[in-house]
Amino acid sequence: SGGDVAVVGGLHVTRAEFDQRVKAAEQDYRQRMGTALPPALGPVLRRQVLESLIRRDLLILEAKRRGMQASVEEAEAEVKKDPFFHPNGVFDQARFDAIRQQQPAAYASAIEQMRVNLAARKLSEQLAAQHGPEDAALKSQVARRLRRASVDALVLRRGEFSAGFEEPRESDVLAAWRAHPQDYRLPERLTLSVIALSPSGSSAAEAAAVDARADSALAALRKGATTFDALGERLGGVHSGIEFSRESQPPWWQGDPRSTDALYALKPGGVLSSALPSRQGLLLVRVDQHRPAEVAPFRDVARQIRAQLRAQARSASEDRKMRALYASLRDSLKGTAVHVRWAVVDTATLDPGAPTEAQVDGFYRAHLADYSFFDSRAGKVAERPLAEVRDDVVARWRHERRLDMARASADGLRQAWSQGRRDPALERAARVRELGPLLPGAPIDSTVAGRVLADTVAVRGARLGTGVIRAGTGVVVYQTWGPTPGFQPPYEQVRRRLALRLAEREAGEAEAGARALYHAHPESFALGRTLHYSRIVVPPPDILTVPLSRAEVERWHRDHLDQYSAPEVVTASHILFAPADNTPAADARARARADSVLKRLDAGEDFATLARQVTDDEATRDAGGDLGSFGRGAMLPAFENAAFALKVGETSRVVKSEVGYHIIHVRDHLPPMIPPLAQVYANVSSDAARAKADTIAHQRADSLLRVLHTPAQARAFARRNGFMAAPYTRTIGEPTAQREMQGYLFGLDQLKPGQFYPGTVELKGQGWMVSWADSVSAPVAPSWDQARPAALQRWNASAADRALDAKLAELDSLVRAGWSIDSLGAGFGGLTHIGPAGPGMALPGIGGTGALDSLVFGAGGATPLARGKWSGWLRTQSGAARVRVDDRQEPGADQIAAELEKSRRLDVERGLEGTFVDLKKRYPVRILDDKLRQVPLPPLPPS
């Protein structure tokens, strides 16, 4: 398209020149990178090209103002360098003379333009010389920056330590590993590589073709005509590094026990003699590594053991404190206790039998809405026939019947107890238990029913009576009787109350300690400099007043189809087998349970029934594992991938996720649905009008920013036009939780008083902002309320520091006793390896960049650590570490030269930034292209 892209002073950047420069920049990128420019980088490249043209015109204007000129001879010499005059790589004087004589006006114009450009170039070179770095100093900096080193470190993070309990000693951690090897035993396991052969369609012919390809490939491998890796290259690639064991298999695995035995019988490098089925087709499988069952190395489980010992120590410490608190509060804990009689009627133990056909039909008709769907092709609501959903109807009928039976049994017990009677038959079936005296609020037992009942008794207090409550998969009937005034509760009954009192006491102690820190040095909590700024918000117009054509609505609909479409949805149930803890043994037990239940399902047992009996998912137990309907992104990735790969009525193999092992049964699978525009026209037109209103507000705010030059002018405009110039304050550098506002706030922090923020910013739901800085005030000592969060953090950190100091002293004593730092590192999961890396490296989790630069590279004139030697403890705000330098590499001359040129250009560019800011004030710049105006220039790399 024609027209101008920008105006610089009185000069115009034309669309034609801009497009030509963009095309050249894209070609240059392709030549340098060997690939086309990614679409995401397109706007940034275009904005950078425009900035280069703007800067060229600014230099032209400034050179003219300064009276800088180039001679005609200089211009002619430059024109002669044009490739047009060098057809064979040699200057052609005849061609040059012909152009000069035959097109004198064009030639004179070109020479004049070249004189202007050369004057601008002279100014650019002059400015670059002013802002360029001193070569010797820059070369020294570059050489230091290019040095590389590899480092090992024993890193201790302060956040892992607490002064609330005694930290486990290193000998305790090692002893626990040696004393309980069975808890850390790894199963016999394999590492596999596979080649996947997938059919291109679902027909029998496609499946047969895949079978034939698998047979042919295996035959070629047996004859030695090819290798597994070469075969993989031809068939779509080899997937390597797949971990496999009898206890933990990939989710796509569909092999039977015989296939698993065959895999374990292979030696490393062996290929399974037959292809295995998978969800996507067939697999050719090679065993790369076979590792026997063994106890996990100490390094691999040391952190897990340390966490367990810390938990035990923390629990023991808390118990000691609470028992001491119990002794001091003993008399004040007395109260009126009650006896509790209770029973659980569990629906999972009740068998309602099979429903009659009449009952199935009646239930189906009563719940017909649950089995209805919108048929988009027929344009009406349709029902799934009973034959198709009969299994689900029967499962739901049985579930509701169990609930009815449980309610009836529970109601019988409640009536008997409330009338002072006992019903031995009902009580035997419900396993009645009695407790007491029990202080209200005391725990009853760790089951779901026990926890719910304890909460109920706590709410009722010492009030007597009977009641019924739902809990988990059953119904709880309870009676409180036999009040006991003045009851002295045992420690176990008031443990929860004591824990709350202890937490309150420790919070009070932390508060007092933090206050003491604050009052000793309030200035150390001073806030940073404060920015006082203002902004005007330009709101979007009412969408009812926005003109909108049908073509605009249709375009919006095409561009945003996903917003008006029904997503792909799966309706599924699952059975969860969750490991009891994080140990390999618990994981193996959960997997074994899953495998056992899968065999029962394969033998024909009912999925919902088994889910109610064995699932570890309390939330879905009563519903037979029913998860309802869900779309993509709602479940854990491994679970979601398996569920969406299943067909309706199909049950998965065992699927592992972050929470355990699942068996998934899909009951329905609805594909995505895209409704026609006519059905959603009202919504689409409303959204399109809202977007257009936002664009109008954006354009108005941009126009306002271009005409406002001072805060006083902005406030006067606001008063005249009914806008509010609202004042705000912020601490400079203070982070924000609103990620989308981080760039805006960082930009505000860079403003000087009186400066406007360089661009408009959207305030979601309100409009577009024009912002400016009013003033900056110096740091001030905060009040206690302002300093409280930082003071509490500092107090808690000091407690962690004391625990860390004790651990460092212990480790030092072990080193003096002959332990190596490598062996100590095993107790913390192994040493941390860093590098090869240059200056600026940091210790993971604790930082320490400056100390590392001094120690590893000799920054600041320090003597660097000798290779292979361990440092003392490096302390940072976040922890401590000992460091060993494994290797150092000095940069080569060519590497230094290349980096030197790059650094020189960047230093000049940084120096020129301020110059161009000043030039833009002298020669106003207007970017006319709305899209380019919204693209910010990427910041230069830090110095």
PDB file of C-alpha atoms in Angstrom, residues 203-365:
ATOM      1  CA  SER A 203      -9.455 -49.543   7.784  1.00  0.00           C
ATOM      2  CA  ALA A 204      -8.562 -53.215   7.926  1.00  0.00           C
ATOM      3  CA  ALA A 205      -6.382 -52.738   4.850  1.00  0.00           C
ATOM      4  CA  GLU A 206      -4.308 -50.074   6.603  1.00  0.00           C
ATOM      5  CA  ALA A 207      -3.880 -52.322   9.646  1.00  0.00           C
ATOM      6  CA  ALA A 208      -2.791 -55.204   7.422  1.00  0.00           C
ATOM      7  CA  ALA A 209      -0.259 -52.923   5.709  1.00  0.00           C
ATOM      8  CA  VAL A 210       1.283 -52.006   9.061  1.00  0.00           C
ATOM      9  CA  ASP A 211       1.499 -55.699  10.001  1.00  0.00           C
ATOM     10  CA  ALA A 212       3.287 -56.414   6.719  1.00  0.00           C
ATOM     11  CA  ARG A 213       5.751 -53.556   7.253  1.00  0.00           C
ATOM     12  CA  ALA A 214       6.527 -54.801  10.778  1.00  0.00           C
ATOM     13  CA  ASP A 215       7.128 -58.372   9.554  1.00  0.00           C
ATOM     14  CA  SER A 216       9.373 -57.140   6.749  1.00  0.00           C
ATOM     15  CA  ALA A 217      11.388 -54.930   9.103  1.00  0.00           C
ATOM     16  CA  LEU A 218      11.902 -57.735  11.638  1.00  0.00           C
ATOM     17  CA  ALA A 219      12.953 -60.128   8.887  1.00  0.00           C
ATOM     18  CA  ALA A 220      15.559 -57.621   7.648  1.00  0.00           C
ATOM     19  CA  LEU A 221      16.901 -57.262  11.192  1.00  0.00           C
ATOM     20  CA  ARG A 222      17.172 -61.038  11.648  1.00  0.00           C
ATOM     21  CA  LYS A 223      19.115 -61.356   8.381  1.00  0.00           C
ATOM     22  CA  GLY A 224      21.451 -58.551   9.324  1.00  0.00           C
ATOM     23  CA  ALA A 225      20.415 -56.571   6.238  1.00  0.00           C
ATOM     24  CA  THR A 226      19.982 -53.417   8.301  1.00  0.00           C
ATOM     25  CA  THR A 227      20.354 -52.060  11.836  1.00  0.00           C
ATOM     26  CA  PHE A 228      17.679 -50.943  14.257  1.00  0.00           C
ATOM     27  CA  ASP A 229      18.797 -47.298  14.054  1.00  0.00           C
ATOM     28  CA  ALA A 230      18.982 -47.304  10.241  1.00  0.00           C
ATOM     29  CA  LEU A 231      15.542 -48.880  10.140  1.00  0.00           C
ATOM     30  CA  GLY A 232      14.234 -46.165  12.452  1.00  0.00           C
ATOM     31  CA  GLU A 233      15.514 -43.418  10.150  1.00  0.00           C
ATOM     32  CA  ARG A 234      13.456 -44.863   7.296  1.00  0.00           C
ATOM     33  CA  LEU A 235      10.340 -45.433   9.406  1.00  0.00           C
ATOM     34  CA  GLY A 236      10.030 -42.088  11.206  1.00  0.00           C
ATOM     35  CA  GLY A 237      12.699 -42.166  13.912  1.00  0.00           C
ATOM     36  CA  VAL A 238      13.773 -44.123  16.990  1.00  0.00           C
ATOM     37  CA  HIS A 239      12.343 -43.143  20.409  1.00  0.00           C
ATOM     38  CA  SER A 240      15.072 -43.894  22.959  1.00  0.00           C
ATOM     39  CA  GLY A 241      15.582 -43.663  26.710  1.00  0.00           C
ATOM     40  CA  ILE A 242      12.219 -45.251  27.629  1.00  0.00           C
ATOM     41  CA  GLU A 243      12.267 -46.590  31.202  1.00  0.00           C
ATOM     42  CA  PHE A 244      10.417 -49.877  31.726  1.00  0.00           C
ATOM     43  CA  SER A 245       9.877 -52.258  34.620  1.00  0.00           C
ATOM     44  CA  ARG A 246       7.280 -54.807  35.635  1.00  0.00           C
ATOM     45  CA  GLU A 247       6.060 -52.352  38.283  1.00  0.00           C
ATOM     46  CA  SER A 248       6.028 -49.215  36.119  1.00  0.00           C
ATOM     47  CA  GLN A 249       5.271 -49.286  32.398  1.00  0.00           C
ATOM     48  CA  PRO A 250       4.685 -46.479  29.869  1.00  0.00           C
ATOM     49  CA  PRO A 251       1.014 -45.510  29.431  1.00  0.00           C
ATOM     50  CA  TRP A 252       0.996 -46.652  25.797  1.00  0.00           C
ATOM     51  CA  TRP A 253       2.179 -50.145  26.744  1.00  0.00           C
ATOM     52  CA  GLN A 254      -0.316 -52.879  25.802  1.00  0.00           C
ATOM     53  CA  GLY A 255       1.930 -55.910  26.009  1.00  0.00           C
ATOM     54  CA  ASP A 256       0.830 -58.919  28.041  1.00  0.00           C
ATOM     55  CA  PRO A 257       2.922 -60.675  30.732  1.00  0.00           C
ATOM     56  CA  ARG A 258       4.385 -62.989  28.092  1.00  0.00           C
ATOM     57  CA  SER A 259       5.707 -59.980  26.147  1.00  0.00           C
ATOM     58  CA  THR A 260       7.193 -58.551  29.339  1.00  0.00           C
ATOM     59  CA  ASP A 261       8.962 -61.854  30.084  1.00  0.00           C
ATOM     60  CA  ALA A 262      10.338 -61.896  26.533  1.00  0.00           C
ATOM     61  CA  LEU A 263      11.736 -58.380  26.973  1.00  0.00           C
ATOM     62  CA  TYR A 264      13.481 -59.320  30.220  1.00  0.00           C
ATOM     63  CA  ALA A 265      14.990 -62.374  28.526  1.00  0.00           C
ATOM     64  CA  LEU A 266      16.770 -60.202  25.918  1.00  0.00           C
ATOM     65  CA  LYS A 267      20.359 -59.033  26.316  1.00  0.00           C
ATOM     66  CA  PRO A 268      21.214 -55.370  25.710  1.00  0.00           C
ATOM     67  CA  GLY A 269      21.022 -54.712  21.977  1.00  0.00           C
ATOM     68  CA  GLY A 270      18.461 -57.472  21.433  1.00  0.00           C
ATOM     69  CA  VAL A 271      15.244 -56.779  19.517  1.00  0.00           C
ATOM     70  CA  LEU A 272      11.914 -58.381  20.400  1.00  0.00           C
ATOM     71  CA  SER A 273      11.100 -61.054  17.818  1.00  0.00           C
ATOM     72  CA  SER A 274       7.571 -59.779  17.183  1.00  0.00           C
ATOM     73  CA  ALA A 275       5.947 -56.353  16.995  1.00  0.00           C
ATOM     74  CA  LEU A 276       3.922 -55.255  20.000  1.00  0.00           C
ATOM     75  CA  PRO A 277       0.523 -53.516  19.853  1.00  0.00           C
ATOM     76  CA  SER A 278       0.189 -49.965  21.135  1.00  0.00           C
ATOM     77  CA  ARG A 279      -2.481 -47.277  21.064  1.00  0.00           C
ATOM     78  CA  GLN A 280      -1.100 -45.842  17.833  1.00  0.00           C
ATOM     79  CA  GLY A 281      -0.239 -49.054  15.964  1.00  0.00           C
ATOM     80  CA  LEU A 282       2.680 -51.475  16.302  1.00  0.00           C
ATOM     81  CA  LEU A 283       6.042 -51.120  18.029  1.00  0.00           C
ATOM     82  CA  LEU A 284       9.429 -52.627  17.259  1.00  0.00           C
ATOM     83  CA  VAL A 285      11.300 -52.791  20.573  1.00  0.00           C
ATOM     84  CA  ARG A 286      15.011 -52.984  21.390  1.00  0.00           C
ATOM     85  CA  VAL A 287      16.484 -53.423  24.880  1.00  0.00           C
ATOM     86  CA  ASP A 288      19.334 -50.926  25.363  1.00  0.00           C
ATOM     87  CA  GLN A 289      20.102 -51.501  29.022  1.00  0.00           C
ATOM     88  CA  HIS A 290      19.187 -54.141  31.616  1.00  0.00           C
ATOM     89  CA  ARG A 291      19.708 -53.133  35.221  1.00  0.00           C
ATOM     90  CA  PRO A 292      19.177 -55.683  37.981  1.00  0.00           C
ATOM     91  CA  ALA A 293      17.132 -55.043  41.107  1.00  0.00           C
ATOM     92  CA  GLU A 294      19.273 -53.165  43.592  1.00  0.00           C
ATOM     93  CA  VAL A 295      19.248 -50.793  46.509  1.00  0.00           C
ATOM     94  CA  ALA A 296      19.190 -47.211  45.263  1.00  0.00           C
ATOM     95  CA  PRO A 297      22.554 -45.448  45.712  1.00  0.00           C
ATOM     96  CA  PHE A 298      22.765 -43.327  48.837  1.00  0.00           C
ATOM     97  CA  ARG A 299      23.158 -40.154  46.755  1.00  0.00           C
ATOM     98  CA  ASP A 300      19.852 -40.795  44.959  1.00  0.00           C
ATOM     99  CA  VAL A 301      17.770 -41.182  48.135  1.00  0.00           C
ATOM    100  CA  ALA A 302      19.681 -39.051  50.660  1.00  0.00           C
ATOM    101  CA  ARG A 303      17.394 -36.029  50.252  1.00  0.00           C
ATOM    102  CA  GLN A 304      14.330 -38.257  50.689  1.00  0.00           C
ATOM    103  CA  ILE A 305      15.808 -39.787  53.860  1.00  0.00           C
ATOM    104  CA  ARG A 306      16.806 -36.362  55.169  1.00  0.00           C
ATOM    105  CA  ALA A 307      13.250 -35.082  54.635  1.00  0.00           C
ATOM    106  CA  GLN A 308      11.832 -38.077  56.534  1.00  0.00           C
ATOM    107  CA  LEU A 309      14.231 -37.568  59.445  1.00  0.00           C
ATOM    108  CA  ARG A 310      13.446 -33.850  59.496  1.00  0.00           C
ATOM    109  CA  ALA A 311       9.717 -34.624  59.604  1.00  0.00           C
ATOM    110  CA  GLN A 312      10.275 -37.043  62.504  1.00  0.00           C
ATOM    111  CA  ALA A 313      12.421 -34.507  64.359  1.00  0.00           C
ATOM    112  CA  ARG A 314       9.887 -31.743  63.756  1.00  0.00           C
ATOM    113  CA  SER A 315       7.057 -33.971  64.992  1.00  0.00           C
ATOM    114  CA  ALA A 316       9.010 -35.014  68.083  1.00  0.00           C
ATOM    115  CA  SER A 317       9.930 -31.403  68.859  1.00  0.00           C
ATOM    116  CA  GLU A 318       6.339 -30.237  68.481  1.00  0.00           C
ATOM    117  CA  ASP A 319       5.157 -33.125  70.660  1.00  0.00           C
ATOM    118  CA  ARG A 320       7.616 -32.183  73.446  1.00  0.00           C
ATOM    119  CA  LYS A 321       6.517 -28.544  73.319  1.00  0.00           C
ATOM    120  CA  MET A 322       2.823 -29.468  73.357  1.00  0.00           C
ATOM    121  CA  ARG A 323       3.249 -31.894  76.260  1.00  0.00           C
ATOM    122  CA  ALA A 324       4.984 -29.137  78.211  1.00  0.00           C
ATOM    123  CA  LEU A 325       2.135 -26.791  77.271  1.00  0.00           C
ATOM    124  CA  TYR A 326      -0.373 -29.464  78.345  1.00  0.00           C
ATOM    125  CA  ALA A 327       1.262 -29.693  81.756  1.00  0.00           C
ATOM    126  CA  SER A 328       1.171 -25.901  82.212  1.00  0.00           C
ATOM    127  CA  LEU A 329      -2.481 -25.577  81.093  1.00  0.00           C
ATOM    128  CA  ARG A 330      -3.801 -28.788  82.622  1.00  0.00           C
ATOM    129  CA  ASP A 331      -6.530 -27.359  84.857  1.00  0.00           C
ATOM    130  CA  SER A 332      -7.748 -24.828  82.292  1.00  0.00           C
ATOM    131  CA  LEU A 333      -8.402 -27.646  79.799  1.00  0.00           C
ATOM    132  CA  LYS A 334     -11.166 -29.220  81.903  1.00  0.00           C
ATOM    133  CA  GLY A 335     -14.698 -29.246  80.531  1.00  0.00           C
ATOM    134  CA  THR A 336     -17.896 -31.248  80.188  1.00  0.00           C
ATOM    135  CA  ALA A 337     -17.277 -34.462  78.238  1.00  0.00           C
ATOM    136  CA  VAL A 338     -19.789 -36.811  76.630  1.00  0.00           C
ATOM    137  CA  HIS A 339     -19.913 -40.464  75.640  1.00  0.00           C
ATOM    138  CA  VAL A 340     -20.309 -41.137  71.931  1.00  0.00           C
ATOM    139  CA  ARG A 341     -21.986 -44.176  70.398  1.00  0.00           C
ATOM    140  CA  TRP A 342     -21.656 -44.384  66.619  1.00  0.00           C
ATOM    141  CA  ALA A 343     -21.940 -46.664  63.648  1.00  0.00           C
ATOM    142  CA  VAL A 344     -21.174 -46.418  59.905  1.00  0.00           C
ATOM    143  CA  VAL A 345     -23.588 -47.889  57.382  1.00  0.00           C
ATOM    144  CA  ASP A 346     -21.271 -48.258  54.348  1.00  0.00           C
ATOM    145  CA  THR A 347     -22.974 -48.295  50.943  1.00  0.00           C
ATOM    146  CA  ALA A 348     -20.091 -50.344  49.513  1.00  0.00           C
ATOM    147  CA  THR A 349     -21.096 -53.293  51.752  1.00  0.00           C
ATOM    148  CA  LEU A 350     -24.756 -53.287  50.681  1.00  0.00           C
ATOM    149  CA  ASP A 351     -25.986 -55.361  47.749  1.00  0.00           C
ATOM    150  CA  PRO A 352     -29.297 -54.237  46.259  1.00  0.00           C
ATOM    151  CA  GLY A 353     -29.284 -57.111  43.762  1.00  0.00           C
ATOM    152  CA  ALA A 354     -29.985 -56.785  40.056  1.00  0.00           C
ATOM    153  CA  PRO A 355     -32.818 -54.472  38.955  1.00  0.00           C
ATOM    154  CA  THR A 356     -35.789 -55.808  37.028  1.00  0.00           C
ATOM    155  CA  GLU A 357     -36.321 -54.649  33.450  1.00  0.00           C
ATOM    156  CA  ALA A 358     -39.206 -52.480  34.664  1.00  0.00           C
ATOM    157  CA  GLN A 359     -36.932 -50.809  37.214  1.00  0.00           C
ATOM    158  CA  VAL A 360     -34.237 -50.207  34.588  1.00  0.00           C
ATOM    159  CA  ASP A 361     -36.791 -48.746  32.182  1.00  0.00           C
ATOM    160  CA  GLY A 362     -38.335 -46.552  34.897  1.00  0.00           C
ATOM    161  CA  PHE A 363     -34.951 -45.201  36.019  1.00  0.00           C
ATOM    162  CA  TYR A 364     -33.968 -44.475  32.406  1.00  0.00           C
ATOM    163  CA  ARG A 365     -37.172 -42.539  31.756  1.00  0.00           C
TER     164      ARG A 365
END
